[in-house]
Structures are given as C-alpha cells and as structure tokens.
Amino acid sequence: MTYPVQLALGPLVLPVHLLFEVLAYSLGYRLYQRLRARTTDLISEDHRLWIFVGCAAGALLGSRALGLLEHPELLLHPPGGWLYYFTNKTIVGGLLGGLIGVELTKKHLGVTTSSGDLMVFPIIVGMGLGRVGCHLAGLTDGTFGMPTALPWGIDFGDGIPRHPTNLYEIGWLLVLAAALWLLERRRPLPNGWRFRLFMIGYLLFRLLVEFIKPTPAPSGWGLTAIQWACVAGLGYYGWLWAPRIQQPSSRVN
C-alpha cells in the first residue's frame, strides 16, 4: 500500500480522510439513534438537543485549544497563516472539552442523570472510523508514531518504518468496546459508569501512546500538552469515582 491513499473517480481525487470523517459522524449518529430507540432515555428530547449543542461547542473549543497547545512554539508564527488556528485539533481536547460543555449545560438545565452512557458505543464507532482515515492519510495527518525496527512498522511514504499508532488506537477502541459489552452482560453498571470507564480507558491509552509519537514535550513541561490533559482527566475521574467505589449499593438496575 502506498501512502497517502488516494481515492480517484476519473479526474476527481477524493480526500480519503475527509470521507472517513463523514462516515464517522453519520454512522456514529445512526447508531446513537438506534440505541436510543431501544432504551429508555431519562432525558427529554429538548434537553438532549441542548446537551448536544453544549457538547459540540465544548468539543470544538477544546479540540482546537489543546491542538494549539501541543506546539506552543508555533502560536506566534503559525505555519500556513491564520488558518492554522482553526485546523489544528486533537481528539483528547474534543472529548474533555465536550465533557465540560455537557456538564455546564446539564447544570443549567437541572439534568442530574448521565447523558454519556448512550453515546459511548457511537463515539467508539466514530473514533475508530476516523482513525482509519488518519492511517490512510499517512504522513500528512500527523498521527503516526516514531521510527521502529518492529516487524509491523509501516512506511508511510518517507522510507522509514514507524509505529502505526492510529492502528494501535483502533485496536484499543475495539478492546474497550468488547470489555464494556462483556462487563454489562454480567451485571448492569451504575448510571454514568459506562462513559467513565470509556474515558478512563481512552485517556490512559493516549497518555501512554504519546511516548512513542514524535511530538516532543515543550521545554520544562515534562509531558506533552495532550499527556497533561490526559493526566488532568484521569485525576478528575479518580476524584469522581472514589466515593462510588465505597458505596456499591448505589448501583442503578
């Protein structure tokens, strides 16, 4: 396979990454609709719509802000001009920013039940498809790993075998989905725990996988901006989850 992968229809060349992003959003939303139709949603249609708005706004701001902080040395002299401020993004920032947007919206609406449990599997589907697009985009996407001598290293177009970190992420998402599904087959999880377990699992993965990516930590930071965001997210869920562990009777059936 030659990277980046191009999808040509006659004289027209379609951006494969964009195609998979569209598939990610559309199929993820279709799965969400199907799951919501099969479950009892304690959140009204109007409140669910406003929560989506809060989530989208927070995810947009969070993904852009963290993406810019990943390379602080470029803030004053952005490559490609002012468009750099709007095109640089990261999933970790989107997830954490979306979480903040949702929690602020729910607080304003007075919603106390979890809104994230229903979104976990659609999010996993969307992220997995998006990472397929990242992989096919090769070096132009910037989600590849460091050079490696391991037999599964992939040459993304520069003649250097690298860690296919986007494929690692797809594999981890499949493991997370299977683990959550098997866990819930044994017994129902308390309200909100499916989303919490997903976030903990994903943030832990990103914290570790960033060590084999070529993005250097800014001088004096110790970790990259994405890793610090993962540490903050894991700290938040550790603080949020601890009282629940001590109160198993709060399980929602």
Short mmCIF file of C-alpha atoms in Angstrom, two decimals:
data_model
loop_
_atom_site.label_atom_id
_atom_site.label_comp_id
_atom_site.label_asym_id
_atom_site.label_seq_id
_atom_site.Cartn_x
_atom_site.Cartn_y
_atom_site.Cartn_z
CA MET A 1 0.00 0.00 0.00
CA THR A 2 1.25 3.48 -0.91
CA TYR A 3 0.56 6.39 1.47
CA PRO A 4 -1.30 8.64 1.40
CA VAL A 5 -4.08 6.53 -0.09
CA GLN A 6 -5.95 8.38 -2.82
CA LEU A 7 -9.49 7.60 -3.99
CA ALA A 8 -9.75 8.67 -7.63
CA LEU A 9 -13.01 8.84 -9.56
CA GLY A 10 -11.89 9.76 -13.06
CA PRO A 11 -10.25 13.19 -12.85
CA LEU A 12 -11.66 13.73 -9.35
CA VAL A 13 -9.49 12.81 -6.34
CA LEU A 14 -11.46 12.46 -3.11
CA PRO A 15 -9.79 13.20 0.25
CA VAL A 16 -9.94 9.81 1.97
CA HIS A 17 -9.50 11.31 5.43
CA LEU A 18 -12.48 13.61 4.95
CA LEU A 19 -14.53 10.72 3.58
CA PHE A 20 -13.91 8.65 6.70
CA GLU A 21 -14.69 11.65 8.93
CA VAL A 22 -18.08 11.98 7.24
CA LEU A 23 -18.65 8.24 7.67
CA ALA A 24 -17.64 8.50 11.33
CA TYR A 25 -20.17 11.24 12.09
CA SER A 26 -23.00 9.75 10.05
CA LEU A 27 -22.66 6.11 11.17
CA GLY A 28 -21.99 7.15 14.77
CA TYR A 29 -25.18 9.22 14.78
CA ARG A 30 -27.19 6.42 13.18
CA LEU A 31 -26.00 4.01 15.87
CA TYR A 32 -26.92 6.54 18.55
CA GLN A 33 -30.45 6.86 17.12
CA ARG A 34 -30.83 3.10 17.06
CA LEU A 35 -29.60 2.66 20.63
CA ARG A 36 -31.81 5.47 21.91
CA ALA A 37 -34.85 3.91 20.27
CA ARG A 38 -34.14 0.62 22.06
CA THR A 39 -33.53 2.06 25.53
CA THR A 40 -35.46 4.20 27.99
CA ASP A 41 -33.86 7.62 27.83
CA LEU A 42 -34.45 9.55 31.05
CA ILE A 43 -33.50 12.81 29.30
CA SER A 44 -36.18 14.63 27.31
CA GLU A 45 -35.82 15.38 23.60
CA ASP A 46 -35.38 19.11 24.20
CA HIS A 47 -32.81 18.64 26.95
CA ARG A 48 -30.94 16.07 24.87
CA LEU A 49 -30.76 18.57 21.99
CA TRP A 50 -29.32 21.30 24.23
CA ILE A 51 -26.83 18.82 25.65
CA PHE A 52 -25.70 18.05 22.10
CA VAL A 53 -25.22 21.77 21.48
CA GLY A 54 -23.16 22.13 24.66
CA CYS A 55 -21.14 19.07 23.75
CA ALA A 56 -20.43 20.29 20.20
CA ALA A 57 -19.39 23.76 21.40
CA GLY A 58 -17.13 22.37 24.11
CA ALA A 59 -15.61 19.77 21.79
CA LEU A 60 -14.89 22.38 19.12
CA LEU A 61 -13.18 24.76 21.54
CA GLY A 62 -11.38 22.01 23.47
CA SER A 63 -10.02 20.22 20.40
CA ARG A 64 -8.69 23.47 18.91
CA ALA A 65 -7.22 24.82 22.17
CA LEU A 66 -5.37 21.62 23.05
CA GLY A 67 -4.23 21.17 19.46
CA LEU A 68 -2.63 24.63 19.57
CA LEU A 69 -1.00 23.98 22.95
CA GLU A 70 0.62 20.85 21.55
CA HIS A 71 3.02 23.12 19.64
CA PRO A 72 3.20 26.37 21.65
CA GLU A 73 6.30 27.49 19.73
CA LEU A 74 4.15 27.89 16.61
CA LEU A 75 1.49 30.14 18.15
CA LEU A 76 3.21 33.39 17.24
CA HIS A 77 4.35 32.19 13.81
CA PRO A 78 1.71 29.69 12.62
CA PRO A 79 2.66 27.62 9.55
CA GLY A 80 0.26 28.35 6.73
CA GLY A 81 -1.00 31.57 8.27
CA TRP A 82 -4.12 32.22 10.35
CA LEU A 83 -5.89 29.05 9.15
CA TYR A 84 -3.54 27.10 11.44
CA TYR A 85 -5.56 28.31 14.45
CA PHE A 86 -8.73 26.68 13.08
CA THR A 87 -7.41 23.45 11.57
CA ASN A 88 -5.18 22.10 14.36
CA LYS A 89 -7.21 19.76 16.59
CA THR A 90 -6.99 16.70 18.81
CA ILE A 91 -9.49 14.06 19.96
CA VAL A 92 -8.42 14.31 23.62
CA GLY A 93 -9.26 18.02 23.65
CA GLY A 94 -12.55 17.30 21.92
CA LEU A 95 -13.56 14.68 24.48
CA LEU A 96 -12.58 16.75 27.53
CA GLY A 97 -13.97 19.98 26.07
CA GLY A 98 -17.19 18.18 25.17
CA LEU A 99 -17.39 16.80 28.71
CA ILE A 100 -17.09 20.31 30.16
CA GLY A 101 -19.70 21.63 27.73
CA VAL A 102 -22.11 18.83 28.62
CA GLU A 103 -21.69 19.24 32.38
CA LEU A 104 -22.22 23.01 32.19
CA THR A 105 -25.32 22.53 30.02
CA LYS A 106 -26.76 19.86 32.33
CA LYS A 107 -26.18 22.05 35.35
CA HIS A 108 -28.05 24.90 33.65
CA LEU A 109 -30.92 22.57 32.69
CA GLY A 110 -31.06 20.81 36.05
CA VAL A 111 -30.35 17.38 34.49
CA THR A 112 -28.74 15.00 37.01
CA THR A 113 -28.79 11.68 35.15
CA SER A 114 -25.93 10.55 32.92
CA SER A 115 -26.10 11.64 29.29
CA GLY A 116 -22.86 9.96 28.20
CA ASP A 117 -23.68 6.26 28.62
CA LEU A 118 -25.83 6.27 25.50
CA MET A 119 -23.03 7.89 23.50
CA VAL A 120 -20.17 5.52 24.33
CA PHE A 121 -20.56 2.97 21.53
CA PRO A 122 -21.42 5.60 18.87
CA ILE A 123 -18.30 7.53 19.94
CA ILE A 124 -16.17 4.39 19.66
CA VAL A 125 -17.52 3.69 16.16
CA GLY A 126 -16.92 7.29 15.09
CA MET A 127 -13.40 7.44 16.53
CA GLY A 128 -12.46 4.09 15.01
CA LEU A 129 -13.59 5.15 11.53
CA GLY A 130 -11.85 8.48 11.94
CA ARG A 131 -8.59 6.75 12.80
CA VAL A 132 -8.89 4.62 9.66
CA GLY A 133 -8.91 7.89 7.72
CA CYS A 134 -5.90 9.12 9.74
CA HIS A 135 -4.00 5.94 8.89
CA LEU A 136 -4.75 6.14 5.18
CA ALA A 137 -3.69 9.80 5.11
CA GLY A 138 -0.15 8.76 6.02
CA LEU A 139 2.36 11.45 6.99
CA THR A 140 0.01 14.30 6.07
CA ASP A 141 -2.18 13.58 9.10
CA GLY A 142 0.49 13.72 11.78
CA THR A 143 -0.86 10.84 13.89
CA PHE A 144 1.93 8.38 13.07
CA GLY A 145 4.45 7.08 15.59
CA MET A 146 8.22 7.17 15.93
CA PRO A 147 10.55 5.03 13.80
CA THR A 148 10.66 1.38 14.88
CA ALA A 149 12.50 -1.82 13.98
CA LEU A 150 9.50 -3.94 14.94
CA PRO A 151 8.18 -6.18 12.13
CA TRP A 152 4.82 -4.40 11.99
CA GLY A 153 6.36 -0.97 11.43
CA ILE A 154 4.78 0.80 8.45
CA ASP A 155 6.41 3.05 5.87
CA PHE A 156 4.00 5.96 5.47
CA GLY A 157 5.82 7.34 2.46
CA ASP A 158 9.21 8.56 3.66
CA GLY A 159 11.02 5.20 3.61
CA ILE A 160 11.08 4.92 7.43
CA PRO A 161 9.11 2.15 9.22
CA ARG A 162 7.10 3.75 12.02
CA HIS A 163 4.75 2.70 14.79
CA PRO A 164 1.22 2.66 13.29
CA THR A 165 -0.18 4.40 16.37
CA ASN A 166 -3.51 5.07 14.64
CA LEU A 167 -3.94 1.30 14.19
CA TYR A 168 -2.96 0.77 17.84
CA GLU A 169 -5.76 3.15 18.77
CA ILE A 170 -8.31 1.31 16.64
CA GLY A 171 -7.30 -1.94 18.33
CA TRP A 172 -7.60 -0.38 21.78
CA LEU A 173 -11.04 1.01 20.97
CA LEU A 174 -12.18 -2.47 19.95
CA VAL A 175 -10.82 -3.87 23.23
CA LEU A 176 -12.64 -1.14 25.20
CA ALA A 177 -15.91 -1.81 23.38
CA ALA A 178 -15.66 -5.57 23.95
CA ALA A 179 -14.71 -5.13 27.62
CA LEU A 180 -17.64 -2.78 28.30
CA TRP A 181 -20.09 -5.07 26.49
CA LEU A 182 -18.90 -8.15 28.40
CA LEU A 183 -18.92 -6.26 31.70
CA GLU A 184 -22.51 -5.15 31.21
CA ARG A 185 -23.60 -8.66 30.27
CA ARG A 186 -22.55 -9.79 33.75
CA ARG A 187 -24.43 -7.04 35.61
CA PRO A 188 -25.80 -3.53 34.95
CA LEU A 189 -23.35 -0.72 35.60
CA PRO A 190 -24.32 2.25 37.78
CA ASN A 191 -25.61 5.31 36.00
CA GLY A 192 -22.74 7.06 34.20
CA TRP A 193 -20.12 4.35 34.75
CA ARG A 194 -20.04 3.16 31.14
CA PHE A 195 -18.93 6.60 30.00
CA ARG A 196 -16.49 6.96 32.90
CA LEU A 197 -14.85 3.62 32.17
CA PHE A 198 -14.58 4.52 28.50
CA MET A 199 -12.95 7.87 29.26
CA ILE A 200 -10.54 6.37 31.80
CA GLY A 201 -9.54 3.64 29.33
CA TYR A 202 -9.06 6.03 26.43
CA LEU A 203 -7.20 8.71 28.39
CA LEU A 204 -4.87 6.09 29.86
CA PHE A 205 -4.13 4.77 26.38
CA ARG A 206 -3.40 8.24 25.00
CA LEU A 207 -1.19 9.10 27.96
CA LEU A 208 0.98 6.06 27.20
CA VAL A 209 0.92 6.02 23.40
CA GLU A 210 2.10 9.64 23.19
CA PHE A 211 5.51 8.41 24.41
CA ILE A 212 6.03 6.69 21.03
CA LYS A 213 4.91 9.67 18.94
CA PRO A 214 7.43 12.16 17.53
CA THR A 215 5.83 15.21 19.19
CA PRO A 216 8.38 16.48 21.75
CA ALA A 217 7.31 17.80 25.12
CA PRO A 218 7.76 21.59 25.34
CA SER A 219 10.84 22.61 27.30
CA GLY A 220 10.21 22.36 31.03
CA TRP A 221 6.81 20.66 30.69
CA GLY A 222 7.96 17.05 31.11
CA LEU A 223 4.97 15.79 29.16
CA THR A 224 3.18 16.96 26.02
CA ALA A 225 0.05 19.08 26.29
CA ILE A 226 -2.06 16.06 25.35
CA GLN A 227 -0.46 13.98 28.10
CA TRP A 228 -1.06 16.69 30.70
CA ALA A 229 -4.71 16.85 29.57
CA CYS A 230 -4.93 13.06 30.00
CA VAL A 231 -3.43 13.34 33.49
CA ALA A 232 -5.99 16.03 34.38
CA GLY A 233 -8.85 13.94 33.01
CA LEU A 234 -7.73 10.81 34.84
CA GLY A 235 -7.36 12.83 38.03
CA TYR A 236 -10.89 14.15 37.63
CA TYR A 237 -12.35 10.68 37.17
CA GLY A 238 -10.31 9.32 40.06
CA TRP A 239 -11.77 12.04 42.30
CA LEU A 240 -15.27 11.47 40.91
CA TRP A 241 -15.17 7.70 41.09
CA ALA A 242 -13.67 7.17 44.55
CA PRO A 243 -16.88 7.77 46.57
CA ARG A 244 -18.81 5.41 44.29
CA ILE A 245 -16.38 2.57 44.95
CA GLN A 246 -17.12 2.92 48.64
CA GLN A 247 -20.89 2.86 48.02
CA PRO A 248 -21.70 -0.26 45.92
CA SER A 249 -25.33 -0.03 46.98
CA SER A 250 -25.81 3.00 44.69
CA ARG A 251 -25.89 0.73 41.63
CA VAL A 252 -28.70 1.55 39.19
CA ASN A 253 -30.53 -1.53 37.88
#
